[in-house]
């Protein structure tokens, strides 16, 4: 495990971060050029080596808590650098750029009923005509639902 001093030395390699002391000898580092209200990259780095990096809802960090924070207590130097780079990239990228191109797919079942899978903002919505049938947080969840309900992507068997 890296010490507090070693972690601080790595964090300070990122000159775009601003150090701010908080309570109980903890330190936060902010990315002031963030495109969002959220500017904290390093949250509550403590002298005991514990702390967090904000990774939002980046899919490669499933271990992050519901606030988008990932614990760095046992992070290696390379892992910490990658986390910080990813956090800064996340905070400096327009939300639309984070999403893939908008998706609209038609799905059919054996009775020739049609449903439309449409990506809207961060949701994957399934429509029957103009009526919203279901809504999911990821393409994979929506696809699984459609397959379980007996639908196949139109044009595929």
Coordinates of N, CA and C in Angstrom, one line a residue:
X1 N 0.8 -1.2 0.0 CA 0.0 0.0 0.0 C 0.9 1.3 0.0
X2 N 0.5 2.2 -0.8 CA 1.2 3.5 -0.9 C 0.9 4.3 0.4
X3 N 1.9 5.0 0.8 CA 1.7 5.9 2.0 C 0.9 7.2 1.5
X4 N 0.5 7.9 2.5 CA -0.2 9.2 2.2 C 0.7 10.1 1.4
X5 N 2.0 10.2 1.8 CA 3.0 11.0 1.1 C 3.2 10.6 -0.4
X6 N 3.3 9.2 -0.6 CA 3.5 8.7 -1.9 C 2.2 9.0 -2.8
X7 N 1.1 8.9 -2.2 CA -0.2 9.2 -3.0 C -0.2 10.7 -3.3
X8 N 0.1 11.5 -2.4 CA 0.1 12.9 -2.6 C 1.1 13.3 -3.7
X9 N 2.3 12.7 -3.7 CA 3.3 12.9 -4.8 C 2.8 12.6 -6.1
X10 N 2.0 11.5 -6.2 CA 1.4 11.1 -7.5 C 0.4 12.1 -7.9
X11 N -0.5 12.4 -7.0 CA -1.6 13.3 -7.3 C -1.1 14.7 -7.7
X12 N 0.0 15.1 -7.1 CA 0.6 16.4 -7.5 C 1.3 16.4 -8.9
X13 N 1.4 15.3 -9.5 CA 1.9 15.2 -10.9 C 0.9 15.8 -11.8
X14 N -0.4 15.8 -11.3 CA -1.5 16.4 -12.1 C -1.7 17.8 -11.7
X15 N -0.9 18.7 -12.4 CA -0.9 20.1 -12.0 C -2.2 20.8 -12.2
X16 N -3.2 20.2 -12.9 CA -4.5 20.8 -13.1 C -5.4 20.6 -11.9
X17 N -4.9 19.9 -10.9 CA -5.7 19.7 -9.7 C -5.3 20.7 -8.6
X18 N -6.3 21.1 -7.8 CA -6.1 22.1 -6.7 C -6.3 21.4 -5.4
X19 N -5.4 21.5 -4.5 CA -5.4 20.9 -3.2 C -6.2 21.7 -2.2
X20 N -7.1 21.1 -1.5 CA -8.0 21.8 -0.5 C -8.0 20.9 0.8
X21 N -7.6 21.5 1.9 CA -7.6 20.8 3.1 C -9.1 20.8 3.7
X22 N -9.5 19.6 4.2 CA -10.8 19.5 4.9 C -10.6 19.0 6.3
X23 N -11.6 18.6 7.0 CA -11.5 18.2 8.4 C -10.7 17.0 8.6
X24 N -10.2 16.8 9.9 CA -9.5 15.6 10.4 C -8.3 15.3 9.5
X25 N -7.6 16.3 9.1 CA -6.3 16.2 8.4 C -6.5 15.5 7.0
X26 N -7.7 15.5 6.5 CA -8.0 14.9 5.2 C -7.8 16.0 4.1
X27 N -7.6 15.6 2.9 CA -7.3 16.5 1.8 C -8.2 16.1 0.6
X28 N -8.8 17.1 -0.1 CA -9.5 16.9 -1.4 C -8.6 17.5 -2.5
X29 N -8.8 17.0 -3.7 CA -8.2 17.6 -4.8 C -9.3 17.9 -5.9
X30 N -9.3 19.1 -6.4 CA -10.4 19.5 -7.3 C -9.9 19.8 -8.7
X31 N -10.7 19.5 -9.6 CA -10.4 19.8 -11.0 C -11.3 21.0 -11.4
X32 N -10.8 22.2 -11.3 CA -11.6 23.4 -11.4 C -12.1 23.6 -12.8
X33 N -11.5 23.0 -13.8 CA -12.0 23.2 -15.2 C -13.1 22.2 -15.6
X34 N -13.6 21.5 -14.6 CA -14.7 20.5 -14.8 C -15.8 21.2 -15.6
X35 N -16.4 20.4 -16.5 CA -17.6 20.9 -17.2 C -18.9 20.8 -16.4
X36 N -18.8 20.2 -15.2 CA -19.9 19.9 -14.4 C -19.8 20.6 -13.0
X37 N -20.8 20.6 -12.2 CA -20.7 21.2 -10.9 C -19.7 20.4 -10.1
X38 N -19.7 19.1 -10.3 CA -18.7 18.2 -9.6 C -17.3 18.5 -10.1
X39 N -16.5 18.9 -9.1 CA -15.1 19.2 -9.4 C -14.1 18.3 -8.6
X40 N -14.6 17.6 -7.6 CA -13.7 16.8 -6.7 C -13.2 15.5 -7.5
X41 N -11.9 15.4 -7.6 CA -11.3 14.2 -8.2 C -10.9 13.3 -7.1
X42 N -10.1 13.8 -6.1 CA -9.7 13.0 -4.9 C -10.5 13.5 -3.8
X43 N -11.1 12.6 -3.1 CA -12.0 12.9 -2.0 C -11.5 12.3 -0.7
X44 N -11.3 13.1 0.3 CA -10.9 12.7 1.7 C -9.7 11.8 1.7
X45 N -8.6 12.2 1.1 CA -7.4 11.5 1.2 C -6.9 11.7 2.7
X46 N -6.7 10.6 3.4 CA -6.4 10.7 4.8 C -5.0 10.3 5.1
X47 N -4.3 10.8 6.1 CA -3.0 10.4 6.4 C -2.7 8.9 6.6
X48 N -3.8 8.1 6.9 CA -3.6 6.7 7.0 C -3.6 6.0 5.6
X49 N -3.7 6.8 4.5 CA -3.6 6.2 3.2 C -5.0 6.0 2.5
X50 N -6.0 6.1 3.3 CA -7.3 5.9 2.7 C -7.8 7.1 2.0
X51 N -8.7 6.9 1.0 CA -9.2 8.0 0.2 C -10.0 7.5 -0.9
X52 N -10.5 8.4 -1.7 CA -11.4 8.0 -2.9 C -11.1 8.8 -4.1
X53 N -11.3 8.2 -5.3 CA -11.2 8.9 -6.5 C -12.6 8.9 -7.2
X54 N -13.1 10.0 -7.7 CA -14.4 10.1 -8.3 C -14.2 9.6 -9.7
X55 N -15.0 8.5 -10.0 CA -15.1 7.9 -11.4 C -16.5 8.0 -12.0
X56 N -17.4 8.6 -11.3 CA -18.8 8.7 -11.8 C -19.4 7.4 -12.1
X57 N -19.9 7.3 -13.3 CA -20.5 6.0 -13.7 C -19.8 5.4 -14.8
X58 N -18.5 5.6 -14.9 CA -17.7 4.9 -15.9 C -17.8 3.4 -15.8
X59 N -18.1 2.7 -16.9 CA -18.4 1.3 -16.8 C -17.3 0.4 -16.4
X60 N -16.1 0.8 -16.6 CA -14.9 0.0 -16.2 C -14.7 0.0 -14.7
X61 N -15.5 0.8 -13.9 CA -15.3 0.9 -12.5 C -16.6 0.5 -11.8
X62 N -17.0 -0.7 -11.9 CA -18.2 -1.2 -11.3 C -18.2 -1.2 -9.8
X63 N -16.9 -1.2 -9.2 CA -16.8 -1.3 -7.8 C -17.1 0.1 -7.1
X64 N -17.2 1.1 -7.9 CA -17.5 2.4 -7.4 C -18.8 2.4 -6.6
X65 N -18.8 3.2 -5.5 CA -20.1 3.3 -4.7 C -21.1 4.1 -5.5
X66 N -22.3 4.3 -4.8 CA -23.4 4.9 -5.5 C -23.2 6.4 -5.7
X67 N -22.1 7.0 -5.1 CA -21.7 8.4 -5.4 C -20.6 8.5 -6.5
X68 N -20.3 7.3 -7.0 CA -19.2 7.3 -8.1 C -17.8 7.4 -7.6
X69 N -17.6 7.0 -6.3 CA -16.3 7.1 -5.7 C -15.7 5.7 -5.5
X70 N -14.4 5.6 -5.8 CA -13.7 4.3 -5.8 C -12.6 4.5 -4.7
X71 N -12.6 3.5 -3.8 CA -11.6 3.5 -2.7 C -10.2 3.3 -3.3
X72 N -9.2 4.0 -2.8 CA -7.8 3.9 -3.3 C -6.8 3.5 -2.2
X73 N -7.4 2.9 -1.1 CA -6.5 2.5 0.0 C -5.4 1.6 -0.5
X74 N -5.7 0.6 -1.3 CA -4.7 -0.4 -1.8 C -4.3 -0.2 -3.2
X75 N -4.5 0.9 -3.8 CA -4.2 1.2 -5.2 C -2.7 1.3 -5.4
X76 N -2.2 0.7 -6.5 CA -0.8 0.9 -6.8 C -0.6 2.2 -7.4
X77 N 0.7 2.6 -7.6 CA 1.0 3.9 -8.2 C 0.4 4.0 -9.6
X78 N 0.5 2.9 -10.4 CA 0.0 2.9 -11.8 C -1.6 3.0 -11.8
X79 N -2.2 2.2 -10.9 CA -3.6 2.3 -10.8 C -4.1 3.7 -10.4
X80 N -3.4 4.3 -9.4 CA -3.8 5.6 -9.0 C -3.7 6.6 -10.1
X81 N -2.6 6.6 -10.9 CA -2.5 7.5 -12.0 C -3.6 7.3 -13.0
X82 N -3.9 6.0 -13.3 CA -5.0 5.7 -14.3 C -6.3 6.2 -13.8
X83 N -6.6 6.0 -12.5 CA -7.9 6.5 -12.0 C -8.0 8.0 -12.1
X84 N -6.9 8.7 -11.8 CA -7.0 10.2 -11.8 C -7.1 10.6 -13.3
X85 N -6.4 10.0 -14.2 CA -6.5 10.4 -15.6 C -8.0 10.2 -16.1
X86 N -8.6 9.0 -15.7 CA -9.9 8.7 -16.1 C -10.9 9.7 -15.5
X87 N -10.7 10.1 -14.3 CA -11.6 11.0 -13.6 C -11.5 12.4 -14.3
X88 N -10.4 12.9 -14.6 CA -10.2 14.2 -15.2 C -10.9 14.1 -16.6
X89 N -10.6 13.0 -17.3 CA -11.3 12.9 -18.7 C -12.8 12.9 -18.6
X90 N -13.3 12.2 -17.6 CA -14.7 12.1 -17.3 C -15.3 13.5 -17.0
X91 N -14.6 14.3 -16.2 CA -15.1 15.6 -15.9 C -14.9 16.7 -16.9
X92 N -14.1 16.3 -17.9 CA -13.8 17.3 -19.0 C -14.4 16.9 -20.3
X93 N -15.3 15.9 -20.3 CA -15.9 15.5 -21.6 C -17.4 15.7 -21.5
X94 N -18.0 16.3 -22.6 CA -19.4 16.6 -22.6 C -20.1 15.2 -22.5
X95 N -21.3 15.2 -21.8 CA -22.0 14.0 -21.6 C -22.4 13.3 -22.9
X96 N -22.7 14.1 -23.9 CA -23.1 13.5 -25.2 C -22.0 12.7 -25.8
X97 N -20.7 13.2 -25.6 CA -19.6 12.5 -26.1 C -19.3 11.2 -25.4
X98 N -19.8 11.1 -24.2 CA -19.5 9.9 -23.4 C -20.4 8.7 -23.9
X99 N -21.6 9.1 -24.5 CA -22.5 8.1 -25.0 C -22.2 7.7 -26.4
X100 N -22.5 6.5 -26.8 CA -22.3 6.1 -28.2 C -23.3 6.8 -29.1
X101 N -23.2 6.6 -30.4 CA -24.2 7.2 -31.2 C -25.6 6.7 -30.8
X102 N -26.6 7.6 -31.0 CA -27.9 7.2 -30.6 C -28.3 6.0 -31.4
X103 N -29.0 5.1 -30.7 CA -29.4 3.8 -31.2 C -30.9 3.8 -31.3
X104 N -31.4 3.3 -32.4 CA -32.9 3.0 -32.6 C -33.0 1.7 -33.4
X105 N -33.6 0.7 -32.7 CA -33.7 -0.7 -33.3 C -35.1 -1.1 -33.3
X106 N -35.5 -1.9 -34.3 CA -36.8 -2.5 -34.3 C -36.7 -4.0 -34.0
X107 N -37.5 -4.4 -33.1 CA -37.5 -5.8 -32.7 C -38.9 -6.4 -33.0
X108 N -39.0 -7.7 -33.4 CA -40.2 -8.4 -33.7 C -40.3 -9.7 -33.0
X109 N -41.5 -10.2 -32.7 CA -41.7 -11.5 -32.2 C -42.4 -12.4 -33.3
X110 N -42.7 -13.6 -32.9 CA -43.3 -14.6 -33.9 C -44.7 -14.1 -34.4
X111 N -45.4 -13.4 -33.6 CA -46.7 -12.9 -34.0 C -46.6 -11.6 -34.8
X112 N -45.4 -11.2 -35.1 CA -45.1 -10.0 -35.9 C -45.4 -8.7 -35.2
X113 N -45.5 -8.8 -33.8 CA -45.6 -7.6 -33.0 C -44.2 -6.8 -33.1
X114 N -44.3 -5.5 -33.0 CA -43.0 -4.7 -33.2 C -42.8 -3.9 -31.9
X115 N -41.6 -3.9 -31.4 CA -41.2 -3.0 -30.4 C -40.0 -2.2 -30.9
X116 N -39.8 -1.0 -30.4 CA -38.7 -0.1 -30.8 C -37.8 0.1 -29.6
X117 N -36.5 -0.2 -29.7 CA -35.6 0.1 -28.7 C -34.9 1.4 -29.1
X118 N -34.9 2.3 -28.2 CA -34.4 3.7 -28.5 C -33.6 4.2 -27.3
X119 N -32.4 4.6 -27.7 CA -31.5 5.2 -26.6 C -31.9 6.7 -26.5
X120 N -32.3 7.1 -25.3 CA -32.6 8.5 -25.1 C -31.9 9.0 -23.8
X121 N -31.0 9.9 -24.0 CA -30.1 10.4 -22.9 C -29.3 9.2 -22.4
X122 N -29.5 8.9 -21.1 CA -28.7 7.7 -20.6 C -29.6 6.5 -20.4
X123 N -30.8 6.5 -20.9 CA -31.7 5.4 -20.8 C -31.9 4.7 -22.1
X124 N -32.3 3.4 -22.0 CA -32.7 2.6 -23.1 C -34.1 2.2 -23.0
X125 N -35.0 2.9 -23.8 CA -36.4 2.8 -23.7 C -37.0 1.9 -24.8
X126 N -38.0 1.1 -24.4 CA -38.6 0.2 -25.3 C -40.1 0.7 -25.5
X127 N -40.4 1.0 -26.8 CA -41.7 1.5 -27.1 C -42.5 0.5 -27.9
X128 N -43.9 0.5 -27.6 CA -44.8 -0.2 -28.4 C -45.6 0.9 -29.1
X129 N -45.3 1.2 -30.3 CA -45.9 2.4 -31.0 C -45.3 3.6 -30.3
X130 N -46.2 4.5 -29.8 CA -45.7 5.7 -29.1 C -45.7 5.5 -27.6
X131 N -46.2 4.3 -27.1 CA -46.3 4.1 -25.7 C -45.0 3.5 -25.1
X132 N -44.5 4.0 -24.0 CA -43.3 3.5 -23.4 C -43.7 2.2 -22.7
X133 N -43.0 1.1 -23.1 CA -43.3 -0.2 -22.5 C -42.4 -0.5 -21.3
X134 N -41.1 -0.2 -21.4 CA -40.1 -0.5 -20.3 C -38.9 0.5 -20.5
X135 N -38.1 0.7 -19.5 CA -37.0 1.5 -19.5 C -35.8 0.9 -18.8
X136 N -34.6 0.9 -19.3 CA -33.5 0.2 -18.7 C -32.2 1.2 -18.7
X137 N -31.3 0.8 -17.8 CA -30.1 1.6 -17.7 C -29.0 1.3 -18.6
X138 N -29.1 0.1 -19.3 CA -28.1 -0.2 -20.3 C -28.7 -1.0 -21.4
X139 N -27.9 -1.0 -22.5 CA -28.4 -1.7 -23.7 C -28.5 -3.2 -23.4
X140 N -27.6 -3.8 -22.7 CA -27.6 -5.2 -22.4 C -28.8 -5.6 -21.6
X141 N -29.2 -4.8 -20.6 CA -30.5 -5.1 -19.9 C -31.7 -5.0 -20.8
X142 N -31.8 -4.0 -21.7 CA -32.9 -3.9 -22.6 C -32.9 -5.1 -23.6
X143 N -31.8 -5.5 -24.1 CA -31.7 -6.6 -25.0 C -32.1 -7.9 -24.3
X144 N -31.6 -8.1 -23.1 CA -32.0 -9.3 -22.4 C -33.5 -9.4 -22.2
X145 N -34.1 -8.3 -21.8 CA -35.6 -8.2 -21.6 C -36.3 -8.6 -22.9
X146 N -35.9 -8.0 -24.0 CA -36.5 -8.3 -25.3 C -36.4 -9.8 -25.7
X147 N -35.2 -10.3 -25.5 CA -35.0 -11.7 -25.9 C -35.8 -12.6 -25.0
X148 N -35.9 -12.3 -23.7 CA -36.7 -13.1 -22.8 C -38.2 -13.1 -23.1
X149 N -38.6 -11.9 -23.7 CA -40.0 -11.8 -24.1 C -40.3 -12.3 -25.5
X150 N -39.3 -13.0 -26.1 CA -39.5 -13.6 -27.4 C -39.3 -12.7 -28.6
X151 N -38.7 -11.6 -28.4 CA -38.4 -10.7 -29.5 C -37.0 -10.9 -30.1
X152 N -36.9 -10.6 -31.4 CA -35.6 -10.7 -32.1 C -35.4 -9.4 -32.8
X153 N -34.2 -9.0 -33.0 CA -33.8 -7.9 -33.8 C -34.3 -8.0 -35.2
X154 N -35.1 -7.1 -35.7 CA -35.7 -7.2 -37.0 C -34.6 -7.4 -38.0
X155 N -34.8 -8.4 -39.0 CA -33.8 -8.7 -40.0 C -32.9 -9.8 -39.5
X156 N -33.0 -10.3 -38.3 CA -32.3 -11.4 -37.8 C -33.2 -12.5 -37.4
X157 N -32.8 -13.8 -37.5 CA -33.6 -14.9 -37.1 C -33.2 -15.5 -35.8

